[in-house]
Short mmCIF file of C-alpha atoms in Angstrom, two decimals:
data_model
loop_
_atom_site.label_atom_id
_atom_site.label_comp_id
_atom_site.label_asym_id
_atom_site.label_seq_id
_atom_site.Cartn_x
_atom_site.Cartn_y
_atom_site.Cartn_z
CA MET A 1 46.68 194.52 -112.84
CA HIS A 2 47.55 190.93 -112.17
CA HIS A 3 49.45 189.85 -115.29
CA ARG A 4 49.70 186.14 -114.61
CA SER A 5 46.81 184.90 -116.64
CA LYS A 6 45.40 181.86 -118.29
CA VAL A 7 43.84 182.07 -121.66
CA TRP A 8 41.93 179.72 -123.77
CA ILE A 9 40.38 181.00 -126.92
CA ALA A 10 39.96 179.00 -130.00
CA GLY A 11 39.96 180.44 -133.39
CA ALA A 12 36.57 180.04 -134.77
CA PHE A 13 33.97 178.45 -136.84
CA LEU A 14 34.77 177.27 -140.33
CA LEU A 15 31.99 178.13 -142.74
CA THR A 16 32.66 175.13 -144.94
CA ALA A 17 33.45 172.80 -142.06
CA CYS A 18 30.78 173.25 -139.40
CA THR A 19 27.12 172.48 -139.26
CA SER A 20 24.71 175.28 -138.42
CA ASP A 21 23.94 174.01 -134.93
CA GLU A 22 27.65 174.17 -134.04
CA ARG A 23 28.18 177.73 -135.17
CA PRO A 24 28.91 180.28 -132.42
CA ALA A 25 27.62 183.77 -132.98
CA PRO A 26 30.41 185.78 -134.61
CA LEU A 27 31.83 188.56 -132.49
CA ALA A 28 32.66 191.94 -133.93
CA PRO A 29 36.13 191.99 -135.46
CA LEU A 30 38.87 193.58 -133.40
CA SER A 31 39.43 197.22 -134.18
CA ALA A 32 42.55 197.90 -136.18
CA PRO A 33 43.66 201.35 -135.10
CA THR A 34 46.43 202.91 -137.14
CA GLY A 35 49.76 203.65 -135.53
CA ALA A 36 52.01 201.51 -133.36
CA ALA A 37 51.05 203.29 -130.15
CA GLN A 38 47.30 202.94 -130.72
CA THR A 39 47.65 199.30 -131.72
CA THR A 40 49.77 198.49 -128.67
CA ALA A 41 47.48 200.40 -126.31
CA ALA A 42 44.48 198.51 -127.70
CA ALA A 43 46.24 195.16 -127.11
CA ILE A 44 47.04 196.12 -123.51
CA GLU A 45 43.44 197.18 -122.98
CA ARG A 46 42.15 193.82 -124.23
CA ILE A 47 44.52 191.95 -121.92
CA GLU A 48 43.53 194.05 -118.91
CA ALA A 49 39.85 193.51 -119.68
CA ARG A 50 39.95 189.72 -119.99
CA ASP A 51 43.12 188.14 -118.68
CA ASP A 52 42.39 187.94 -114.98
CA GLU A 53 39.89 185.32 -116.13
CA ILE A 54 41.93 183.61 -118.88
CA ARG A 55 45.42 183.85 -117.36
CA ALA A 56 47.35 183.67 -120.63
CA VAL A 57 49.79 186.49 -119.90
CA ILE A 58 52.40 186.25 -117.16
CA ALA A 59 53.68 189.82 -117.53
CA LEU A 60 53.35 192.87 -119.75
CA ASP A 61 56.56 194.61 -120.78
CA PRO A 62 56.46 198.07 -119.14
CA THR A 63 58.46 199.43 -122.09
CA ALA A 64 55.87 198.36 -124.67
CA MET A 65 54.32 201.79 -125.17
CA GLU A 66 57.77 203.39 -125.33
CA GLN A 67 58.77 200.86 -128.00
CA ALA A 68 55.62 201.68 -129.96
CA ARG A 69 56.14 205.45 -129.81
CA ARG A 70 59.72 205.11 -131.04
CA LEU A 71 58.52 203.04 -133.99
CA GLU A 72 56.14 205.81 -135.01
CA GLU A 73 59.12 208.12 -135.46
CA GLY A 74 60.78 205.91 -138.08
CA PRO A 75 59.88 204.43 -141.45
CA THR A 76 57.66 201.37 -141.78
CA SER A 77 60.07 198.46 -142.07
CA SER A 78 57.89 195.37 -142.64
CA PRO A 79 54.35 193.98 -142.25
CA LEU A 80 55.21 193.53 -138.55
CA HIS A 81 55.93 197.22 -138.06
CA GLY A 82 54.10 198.39 -134.95
CA MET A 83 52.49 195.00 -134.33
CA PRO A 84 52.48 193.81 -130.68
CA VAL A 85 53.98 190.34 -130.19
CA LEU A 86 53.69 188.11 -127.12
CA LEU A 87 56.50 185.66 -126.27
CA LYS A 88 56.31 182.37 -124.43
CA ASP A 89 58.07 182.84 -121.09
CA ASN A 90 60.96 180.54 -121.86
CA ILE A 91 62.32 183.05 -124.41
CA GLU A 92 64.69 185.74 -123.19
CA THR A 93 64.29 189.46 -123.84
CA ALA A 94 66.67 192.34 -123.20
CA GLY A 95 64.02 194.30 -121.35
CA PRO A 96 63.12 194.25 -117.65
CA LEU A 97 61.11 191.00 -117.71
CA ALA A 98 62.30 187.77 -116.13
CA THR A 99 62.40 184.58 -118.18
CA THR A 100 60.88 182.01 -115.84
CA ALA A 101 59.84 178.93 -117.84
CA GLY A 102 56.95 179.10 -115.35
CA SER A 103 59.21 178.07 -112.46
CA LEU A 104 59.61 179.95 -109.20
CA ALA A 105 63.28 178.96 -109.33
CA LEU A 106 63.68 181.36 -112.28
CA ALA A 107 61.34 184.07 -110.97
CA ASP A 108 64.20 186.61 -110.85
CA ASN A 109 65.95 185.47 -114.04
CA VAL A 110 66.32 188.88 -115.72
CA THR A 111 69.09 188.16 -118.21
CA GLY A 112 69.21 191.39 -120.21
CA ARG A 113 69.59 189.30 -123.38
CA ASP A 114 67.45 189.21 -126.49
CA ALA A 115 67.15 185.77 -128.02
CA PRO A 116 68.12 186.09 -131.71
CA LEU A 117 64.51 185.52 -132.73
CA VAL A 118 63.49 188.46 -130.54
CA ALA A 119 66.20 190.62 -132.07
CA GLY A 120 64.81 189.67 -135.49
CA LEU A 121 61.29 190.67 -134.48
CA ARG A 122 62.51 194.00 -133.13
CA ALA A 123 64.46 194.65 -136.35
CA ALA A 124 61.22 194.05 -138.29
CA GLY A 125 59.47 196.69 -136.19
CA ALA A 126 57.51 194.45 -133.81
CA VAL A 127 56.60 195.64 -130.33
CA ILE A 128 57.53 193.11 -127.63
CA LEU A 129 54.32 193.24 -125.60
CA GLY A 130 55.02 190.72 -122.85
CA LYS A 131 55.37 187.10 -121.80
CA THR A 132 52.80 184.30 -121.94
CA ASN A 133 52.14 181.48 -119.53
CA LEU A 134 53.24 177.94 -120.38
CA SER A 135 53.15 174.43 -119.06
CA GLU A 136 55.97 174.69 -116.52
CA TRP A 137 59.41 173.87 -117.93
CA ALA A 138 57.65 173.47 -121.30
CA ASN A 139 55.76 170.45 -119.91
CA PHE A 140 58.92 168.55 -119.08
CA ARG A 141 58.73 168.16 -115.32
CA SER A 142 56.07 165.53 -114.61
CA GLU A 143 54.58 162.49 -116.30
CA ASN A 144 51.21 163.43 -114.79
CA SER A 145 51.09 167.15 -115.52
CA ASN A 146 48.36 169.65 -116.39
CA SER A 147 48.90 171.52 -119.64
CA GLY A 148 48.90 175.27 -119.22
CA TRP A 149 49.76 175.26 -115.50
CA SER A 150 52.88 176.79 -114.04
CA ALA A 151 53.79 177.83 -110.52
CA VAL A 152 54.40 181.38 -111.77
CA GLY A 153 51.40 181.81 -114.07
CA GLY A 154 48.76 179.51 -112.63
CA GLN A 155 46.32 177.72 -114.94
CA THR A 156 45.59 179.05 -118.42
CA VAL A 157 42.08 178.12 -119.58
CA ASN A 158 40.36 177.49 -122.91
CA PRO A 159 38.40 180.50 -124.19
CA TRP A 160 35.91 178.31 -126.03
CA ALA A 161 34.97 176.67 -122.72
CA MET A 162 36.86 177.65 -119.62
CA ASP A 163 36.75 174.20 -118.07
CA ARG A 164 38.76 172.90 -121.04
CA SER A 165 42.52 172.71 -121.43
CA PRO A 166 44.49 175.07 -123.68
CA CYS A 167 46.96 172.22 -124.27
CA GLY A 168 50.63 173.07 -124.04
CA SER A 169 53.26 173.78 -123.53
CA SER A 170 52.70 177.05 -125.47
CA ALA A 171 49.33 177.40 -123.77
CA GLY A 172 49.37 181.13 -123.13
CA SER A 173 50.57 182.00 -126.64
CA GLY A 174 47.78 180.00 -128.27
CA ALA A 175 45.11 181.25 -125.89
CA ALA A 176 46.22 184.88 -126.18
CA VAL A 177 45.89 184.88 -129.97
CA ALA A 178 42.56 183.09 -129.76
CA ALA A 179 41.32 185.60 -127.16
CA GLY A 180 42.12 188.42 -129.54
CA TYR A 181 44.82 190.09 -127.44
CA THR A 182 47.09 190.24 -130.47
CA ASP A 183 47.40 188.35 -133.76
CA TYR A 184 51.07 187.52 -133.18
CA ALA A 185 52.70 185.29 -130.57
CA VAL A 186 55.71 183.00 -130.33
CA GLY A 187 55.66 179.46 -128.97
CA THR A 188 58.23 176.71 -128.71
CA GLU A 189 57.92 173.03 -129.51
CA THR A 190 59.80 169.87 -128.68
CA ASN A 191 56.93 167.49 -129.45
CA GLY A 192 53.52 169.10 -130.05
CA SER A 193 53.96 172.20 -127.91
CA ILE A 194 53.08 174.64 -130.72
CA THR A 195 50.72 172.54 -132.80
CA CYS A 196 48.57 171.11 -129.99
CA PRO A 197 47.71 174.44 -128.30
CA ALA A 198 47.22 176.05 -131.71
CA ALA A 199 44.72 173.36 -132.74
CA MET A 200 42.88 173.28 -129.41
CA ASN A 201 42.66 177.08 -129.33
CA GLY A 202 41.62 177.33 -132.99
CA VAL A 203 44.59 179.35 -134.24
CA VAL A 204 47.45 178.83 -136.69
CA GLY A 205 50.60 177.22 -135.32
CA PHE A 206 53.82 176.58 -137.25
CA LYS A 207 56.66 174.38 -136.01
CA PRO A 208 59.57 175.15 -138.38
CA SER A 209 62.33 172.78 -139.36
CA VAL A 210 64.75 172.43 -136.47
CA GLY A 211 67.52 174.88 -137.27
CA MET A 212 65.38 177.40 -139.13
CA VAL A 213 65.12 179.59 -136.00
CA SER A 214 67.93 179.97 -133.46
CA ARG A 215 67.44 178.40 -130.02
CA THR A 216 70.03 180.66 -128.33
CA HIS A 217 68.73 182.22 -125.08
CA ILE A 218 65.68 179.93 -124.95
CA VAL A 219 65.32 177.61 -121.96
CA PRO A 220 66.02 174.19 -123.53
CA ILE A 221 64.68 170.67 -123.49
CA SER A 222 66.17 168.96 -126.54
CA VAL A 223 69.02 169.96 -128.81
CA THR A 224 67.67 167.62 -131.51
CA GLN A 225 63.98 168.62 -131.39
CA ASP A 226 63.56 172.12 -129.90
CA THR A 227 62.43 175.02 -132.07
CA ALA A 228 60.50 178.25 -131.68
CA GLY A 229 57.72 179.17 -134.08
CA PRO A 230 54.78 181.54 -134.70
CA MET A 231 51.26 181.21 -133.36
CA THR A 232 48.97 183.60 -135.23
CA ARG A 233 45.48 184.33 -136.48
CA THR A 234 46.38 183.55 -140.13
CA VAL A 235 49.02 181.68 -142.11
CA ALA A 236 50.11 184.93 -143.77
CA GLN A 237 50.92 186.35 -140.34
CA ALA A 238 52.95 183.24 -139.51
CA ALA A 239 54.95 183.77 -142.72
CA GLN A 240 55.58 187.40 -141.74
CA MET A 241 56.97 186.26 -138.41
CA MET A 242 59.13 183.58 -140.01
CA ASP A 243 60.76 186.14 -142.30
CA ALA A 244 61.74 188.06 -139.16
CA MET A 245 62.76 185.13 -136.95
CA ALA A 246 64.53 182.74 -139.32
CA GLY A 247 68.25 182.96 -139.83
CA SER A 248 71.67 181.54 -139.06
CA ASP A 249 73.28 181.98 -135.65
CA PRO A 250 76.91 180.99 -134.98
CA ALA A 251 75.93 180.04 -131.43
CA ASP A 252 73.45 177.43 -132.73
CA PRO A 253 75.15 175.10 -135.25
CA ALA A 254 71.78 173.65 -136.33
CA THR A 255 71.01 176.99 -138.03
CA ALA A 256 73.99 176.96 -140.41
CA ASP A 257 71.74 176.76 -143.50
CA ALA A 258 68.90 178.96 -142.24
CA ASP A 259 70.01 182.19 -143.93
CA ARG A 260 69.17 180.59 -147.29
CA TYR A 261 65.48 180.72 -146.38
CA LYS A 262 65.27 184.13 -144.71
CA GLY A 263 62.91 186.40 -146.62
CA ARG A 264 61.32 183.55 -148.59
CA PHE A 265 58.24 182.93 -146.48
CA VAL A 266 55.88 185.75 -147.43
CA PRO A 267 56.83 185.56 -151.15
CA ALA A 268 56.02 181.82 -151.09
CA LEU A 269 52.37 182.65 -150.42
CA SER A 270 51.97 184.64 -153.63
CA GLY A 271 49.86 182.59 -156.01
CA ALA A 272 49.60 179.73 -153.50
CA THR A 273 47.34 176.99 -154.84
CA LEU A 274 46.14 173.52 -154.03
CA ARG A 275 45.50 172.64 -157.66
CA GLY A 276 47.49 169.59 -158.65
CA LYS A 277 49.09 169.23 -155.22
CA ARG A 278 49.37 165.64 -154.05
CA LEU A 279 48.57 165.28 -150.35
CA GLY A 280 49.04 162.04 -148.44
CA VAL A 281 46.15 161.39 -146.04
CA LEU A 282 47.53 159.55 -142.99
CA GLN A 283 44.54 157.34 -142.23
CA PHE A 284 46.37 155.78 -139.27
CA ALA A 285 46.39 159.25 -137.66
CA THR A 286 42.64 159.98 -137.90
CA GLY A 287 39.71 159.59 -135.52
CA PHE A 288 39.35 160.96 -131.98
CA GLU A 289 36.20 163.07 -132.65
CA THR A 290 37.67 164.80 -135.71
CA ASP A 291 36.17 162.66 -138.49
CA ALA A 292 33.32 164.99 -139.53
CA ALA A 293 35.50 168.11 -139.64
CA PHE A 294 38.27 166.23 -141.45
CA ALA A 295 35.82 164.91 -144.04
CA ARG A 296 34.70 168.46 -144.79
CA ALA A 297 38.29 169.65 -144.99
CA ARG A 298 39.12 166.83 -147.41
CA ALA A 299 36.17 167.75 -149.60
CA LEU A 300 37.32 171.36 -149.66
CA LEU A 301 40.87 170.36 -150.59
CA GLU A 302 39.59 168.24 -153.47
CA ALA A 303 37.26 171.01 -154.61
CA GLN A 304 40.33 173.23 -154.87
CA GLY A 305 42.07 170.69 -157.11
CA ALA A 306 44.21 168.80 -154.62
CA ILE A 307 44.82 165.09 -155.23
CA LEU A 308 44.39 163.07 -152.04
CA VAL A 309 46.37 159.85 -151.68
CA GLU A 310 45.28 157.43 -148.97
CA ILE A 311 48.03 156.07 -146.70
CA GLU A 312 46.61 153.37 -144.46
CA GLU A 313 49.76 152.49 -142.49
CA ILE A 314 53.13 154.04 -141.94
CA GLY A 315 54.76 151.09 -143.68
CA ALA A 316 57.56 150.47 -141.19
CA ASP A 317 57.80 148.69 -137.86
CA ARG A 318 56.77 151.18 -135.21
CA LEU A 319 59.57 152.63 -133.16
CA ASP A 320 59.11 152.41 -129.40
CA GLY A 321 58.16 155.85 -128.11
CA GLN A 322 60.31 155.15 -125.05
CA LEU A 323 63.37 155.66 -127.24
CA SER A 324 62.43 159.26 -128.01
CA TYR A 325 61.59 159.88 -124.36
CA ASP A 326 65.00 158.57 -123.30
CA ILE A 327 66.63 161.01 -125.73
CA LEU A 328 64.71 163.94 -124.28
CA LEU A 329 65.57 162.97 -120.70
CA THR A 330 69.27 162.89 -121.54
CA GLU A 331 69.26 166.09 -123.56
CA PHE A 332 67.24 167.97 -120.95
CA ARG A 333 69.68 167.32 -118.12
CA ASP A 334 72.62 168.38 -120.26
CA GLY A 335 70.80 171.37 -121.76
CA VAL A 336 69.30 172.79 -118.56
CA ASN A 337 72.64 172.52 -116.75
CA ARG A 338 74.30 174.43 -119.57
CA TYR A 339 71.53 177.04 -119.56
CA LEU A 340 71.65 177.60 -115.80
CA ALA A 341 75.41 178.13 -116.05
CA THR A 342 74.73 181.21 -118.23
CA THR A 343 72.42 182.87 -115.69
CA ASP A 344 73.35 185.20 -112.85
CA PRO A 345 73.87 183.22 -109.60
CA ALA A 346 72.53 186.17 -107.61
CA GLN A 347 69.23 185.89 -109.48
CA VAL A 348 69.16 182.11 -110.00
CA PRO A 349 70.72 180.28 -107.02
CA THR A 350 69.73 176.89 -108.48
CA ARG A 351 72.73 176.07 -110.69
CA THR A 352 71.93 172.52 -111.83
CA LEU A 353 69.00 170.18 -112.41
CA ALA A 354 69.85 168.55 -109.09
CA ASP A 355 69.45 171.95 -107.42
CA LEU A 356 66.07 172.42 -109.10
CA ILE A 357 64.85 169.11 -107.73
CA VAL A 358 65.80 170.18 -104.21
CA PHE A 359 64.18 173.60 -104.73
CA ASN A 360 60.89 172.09 -105.89
CA ALA A 361 60.82 169.58 -103.03
CA SER A 362 61.00 172.44 -100.54
CA ASN A 363 58.34 174.59 -102.22
CA ALA A 364 54.71 173.67 -101.62
CA ARG A 365 53.37 175.63 -104.61
CA GLU A 366 55.73 173.93 -107.06
CA LEU A 367 54.48 170.44 -106.21
CA ALA A 368 50.87 171.31 -105.38
CA ILE A 369 49.43 170.23 -108.76
CA PHE A 370 51.89 167.61 -110.05
CA ASP A 371 55.22 166.03 -109.20
CA GLN A 372 58.70 166.22 -110.76
CA SER A 373 59.07 162.62 -111.95
CA ILE A 374 60.64 163.70 -115.27
CA PHE A 375 63.23 165.84 -113.48
CA GLU A 376 64.16 162.90 -111.27
CA LYS A 377 64.53 160.52 -114.22
CA ALA A 378 66.51 163.06 -116.25
CA GLU A 379 68.97 163.58 -113.41
CA GLU A 380 70.01 159.91 -113.70
CA THR A 381 70.99 160.20 -117.39
CA ARG A 382 74.31 160.90 -119.09
CA ILE A 383 75.47 161.62 -122.66
CA ASP A 384 76.98 158.32 -123.87
CA ASP A 385 77.16 156.01 -126.88
CA ASP A 386 73.77 154.48 -126.08
CA TYR A 387 72.20 157.94 -126.23
CA ARG A 388 73.93 158.71 -129.54
CA ASP A 389 72.68 155.46 -131.05
CA LYS A 390 69.11 156.26 -129.97
CA VAL A 391 69.30 159.69 -131.62
CA LYS A 392 70.44 158.06 -134.86
CA GLN A 393 67.62 155.48 -134.76
CA ASN A 394 64.97 158.09 -133.99
CA LEU A 395 65.99 160.44 -136.80
CA GLU A 396 66.27 157.59 -139.30
CA TRP A 397 62.86 156.11 -138.48
CA SER A 398 60.90 159.35 -138.45
CA GLY A 399 62.81 161.21 -141.16
CA ARG A 400 64.48 159.34 -144.01
CA ASN A 401 62.52 156.11 -143.46
CA GLY A 402 59.36 157.88 -142.30
CA ILE A 403 58.23 161.22 -143.71
CA ASP A 404 60.73 161.26 -146.59
CA ARG A 405 59.87 157.72 -147.67
CA LEU A 406 56.12 158.37 -147.55
CA LEU A 407 56.55 161.52 -149.64
CA SER A 408 58.80 159.81 -152.18
CA GLU A 409 56.92 156.52 -152.58
CA ASN A 410 53.64 158.34 -153.15
CA ASP A 411 55.02 161.34 -155.11
CA LEU A 412 53.56 163.75 -152.54
CA ASP A 413 53.88 167.44 -151.80
CA ALA A 414 52.90 167.01 -148.13
CA LEU A 415 51.23 164.76 -145.58
CA ILE A 416 47.93 165.76 -143.95
CA PHE A 417 45.96 164.58 -140.90
CA PRO A 418 43.86 165.98 -138.04
CA THR A 419 46.26 167.64 -135.61
CA THR A 420 44.83 166.38 -132.35
CA ALA A 421 41.59 165.75 -130.46
CA PRO A 422 39.34 168.54 -129.20
CA ALA A 423 40.43 170.04 -125.88
CA MET A 424 40.26 167.79 -122.84
CA LEU A 425 38.92 168.88 -119.47
CA ILE A 426 41.29 170.56 -117.05
CA ASP A 427 41.80 167.97 -114.31
CA HIS A 428 44.09 168.78 -111.40
CA VAL A 429 43.39 165.41 -109.79
CA HIS A 430 44.26 162.99 -112.58
CA GLY A 431 46.25 165.23 -114.93
CA ASP A 432 45.83 165.55 -118.68
CA SER A 433 43.74 162.94 -120.49
CA TRP A 434 45.03 162.53 -124.04
CA ASN A 435 42.29 161.40 -126.42
CA GLY A 436 44.23 161.17 -129.69
CA GLY A 437 46.98 163.09 -131.36
CA GLY A 438 47.44 162.70 -135.11
CA ALA A 439 51.00 162.11 -136.30
CA GLY A 440 52.80 165.28 -135.31
CA TYR A 441 55.37 163.20 -133.46
CA LEU A 442 56.85 162.24 -136.85
CA ALA A 443 57.71 165.86 -137.63
CA ALA A 444 58.84 166.50 -134.06
CA TRP A 445 61.25 163.55 -133.97
CA ALA A 446 62.60 164.23 -137.46
CA GLY A 447 62.90 168.00 -136.96
CA TYR A 448 60.70 168.66 -140.02
CA PRO A 449 58.11 171.44 -140.56
CA HIS A 450 54.56 171.03 -139.25
CA LEU A 451 51.76 173.54 -139.79
CA THR A 452 48.29 173.36 -138.22
CA VAL A 453 45.38 175.46 -139.52
CA PRO A 454 41.89 175.54 -137.95
CA MET A 455 39.58 173.25 -139.95
CA GLY A 456 36.34 173.28 -137.97
CA LEU A 457 34.54 172.42 -134.77
CA SER A 458 33.90 169.14 -133.05
CA LYS A 459 31.00 169.41 -130.59
CA GLY A 460 31.65 173.12 -130.23
CA LEU A 461 35.45 172.89 -129.80
CA PRO A 462 38.02 173.67 -132.52
CA VAL A 463 40.18 171.11 -134.28
CA GLY A 464 43.07 171.65 -136.68
CA LEU A 465 44.32 170.33 -140.02
CA SER A 466 48.03 169.46 -140.16
CA PHE A 467 50.41 169.82 -143.11
CA VAL A 468 53.84 168.15 -142.80
CA GLY A 469 56.75 168.23 -145.25
CA THR A 470 60.43 167.37 -145.46
CA LYS A 471 63.34 169.24 -143.91
CA TRP A 472 63.63 172.90 -145.04
CA ASP A 473 60.35 172.70 -146.99
CA ASP A 474 58.90 175.31 -144.65
CA PRO A 475 57.86 177.97 -147.22
CA ALA A 476 56.04 175.39 -149.36
CA ILE A 477 54.17 173.99 -146.34
CA LEU A 478 53.03 177.48 -145.37
CA ALA A 479 51.87 178.07 -148.96
CA LEU A 480 49.70 174.93 -148.85
CA GLY A 481 48.17 175.99 -145.54
CA HIS A 482 47.57 179.50 -146.86
CA ALA A 483 45.76 178.18 -149.96
CA TYR A 484 43.56 175.96 -147.75
CA GLU A 485 42.84 178.81 -145.35
CA GLN A 486 41.84 181.15 -148.18
CA ALA A 487 39.40 178.56 -149.54
CA ARG A 488 38.04 177.82 -146.07
CA GLY A 489 37.08 181.39 -145.23
CA ASP A 490 36.94 183.32 -141.97
CA PHE A 491 36.48 181.91 -138.49
CA PRO A 492 34.50 183.82 -135.87
CA ARG A 493 35.83 184.57 -132.40
CA PRO A 494 35.15 182.19 -129.51
CA THR A 495 32.24 182.68 -127.19
CA PHE A 496 34.08 182.44 -123.83
CA ALA A 497 31.64 179.87 -122.47
CA ARG A 498 32.00 179.24 -118.75
CA SER A 499 31.94 175.47 -119.24
CA THR A 500 31.47 172.83 -121.91
CA SER A 501 27.79 172.62 -120.99
CA ASP A 502 27.36 176.25 -122.03
CA LEU A 503 28.58 175.64 -125.58
CA ALA A 504 25.92 175.96 -128.27
CA PRO A 505 25.78 172.21 -129.14
CA PHE A 506 25.05 171.29 -125.49
CA ALA A 507 23.25 174.24 -123.90
CA PRO A 508 19.74 173.18 -125.04
CA TYR A 509 20.13 169.72 -123.49
CA VAL A 510 21.53 170.27 -120.01
CA GLU A 511 18.08 170.95 -118.57
CA PRO A 512 15.55 168.13 -118.19
CA ALA A 513 13.17 167.52 -121.09
CA ASN A 514 9.73 169.06 -120.67
#
């Protein structure tokens, strides 16, 4: 089959958060066959049945069934034992698959290396099923890009309505979980690349504290903001993945303290409650067609005993977003040059960012949808004192004087807000149209944990509820999201509408009135 697929499926309807006219008909739950081989075979069958349409999966690992059969010969090691996991295609594996970041320049980049997070998943008994599509170079190539498009994988689409974006850059991972291929996938985030596609696809997405999960053997953007994290059907599944992926790695100094948290994620969910928890509602991060769903989510939180504290403004002079962008430009050039130096020149002839720019300029497919303006700006940067000062300012504003101050001044357990707007249309002429985005940038800039959980539908499309905490507060943030999810109840599967007009809230009105 053709394994370069786009997927867009959003989690589902929230019984306590959707009106009856929004509710899609629930689909039958996925079968849960026993045994690693049966489970893996069923996941492959679902991908082969749907993914030529959704395009979420770039490649299936041809060793997946062999992995699964070997696991059946040994003892069950963890909740992940025998579970198929999909990886965003900027994460290296020791198997036969290339790690492309969606770029034709890396099409033959078979490194033979497991990223430490992949080694952790294997040790927990997971089956590495394959690689998912992404916004090319994790959406760090063009200022006018299309989320979910890469030269290798094509355009991933939104399973709720296939003319809608899956967001990005972890587009394929979010869409694959929403489509029901598997309940477990890995994404990466620099600024919104886990939480946005999770929210727009209606699944759970968790961006851990930077340093909780090693970044070794992951194609980089930012040494200060990059992290990998789980994208799953439930918060409990995200916790299972975190127990496998978290940990210290001598090759990644940011992870020096991570071993202290390994094995604490699933236990943190035991007895999880919202009763007495003080949650700061970031009113300045609300709106953008999420108000009705957010109001229902707030009512549910209060019904469970949470205390909601209104925060009208951030309370500090806003930092210019250009400063963060400048940091990413500088770190990307340095990071990608270092990464390319570790690859095999016979497989990856492009050895620097400058080489990549030349490669793209000579390849019609690479520049057919959008340009490489970010690459060109990044190539002009250098690590210097100005860069270091910007990093210090950014971390101070978003962290100690941002999230930490808001938590302390209001005696809060976490901050909450709608994650982002419902999915925008896919538009290869004008690029992505961003219609609102919560306050996830605070957690991204600070390197703090950010969890999004589906909270309902807006005009037939899913929207998410965000929980943000301080550095290393990851288990507690997952516990809050788990308690909310348990109170919220199940979501149905998406309906795979061909277009927005086919969604239940609109279908009766697209024809003329009688």
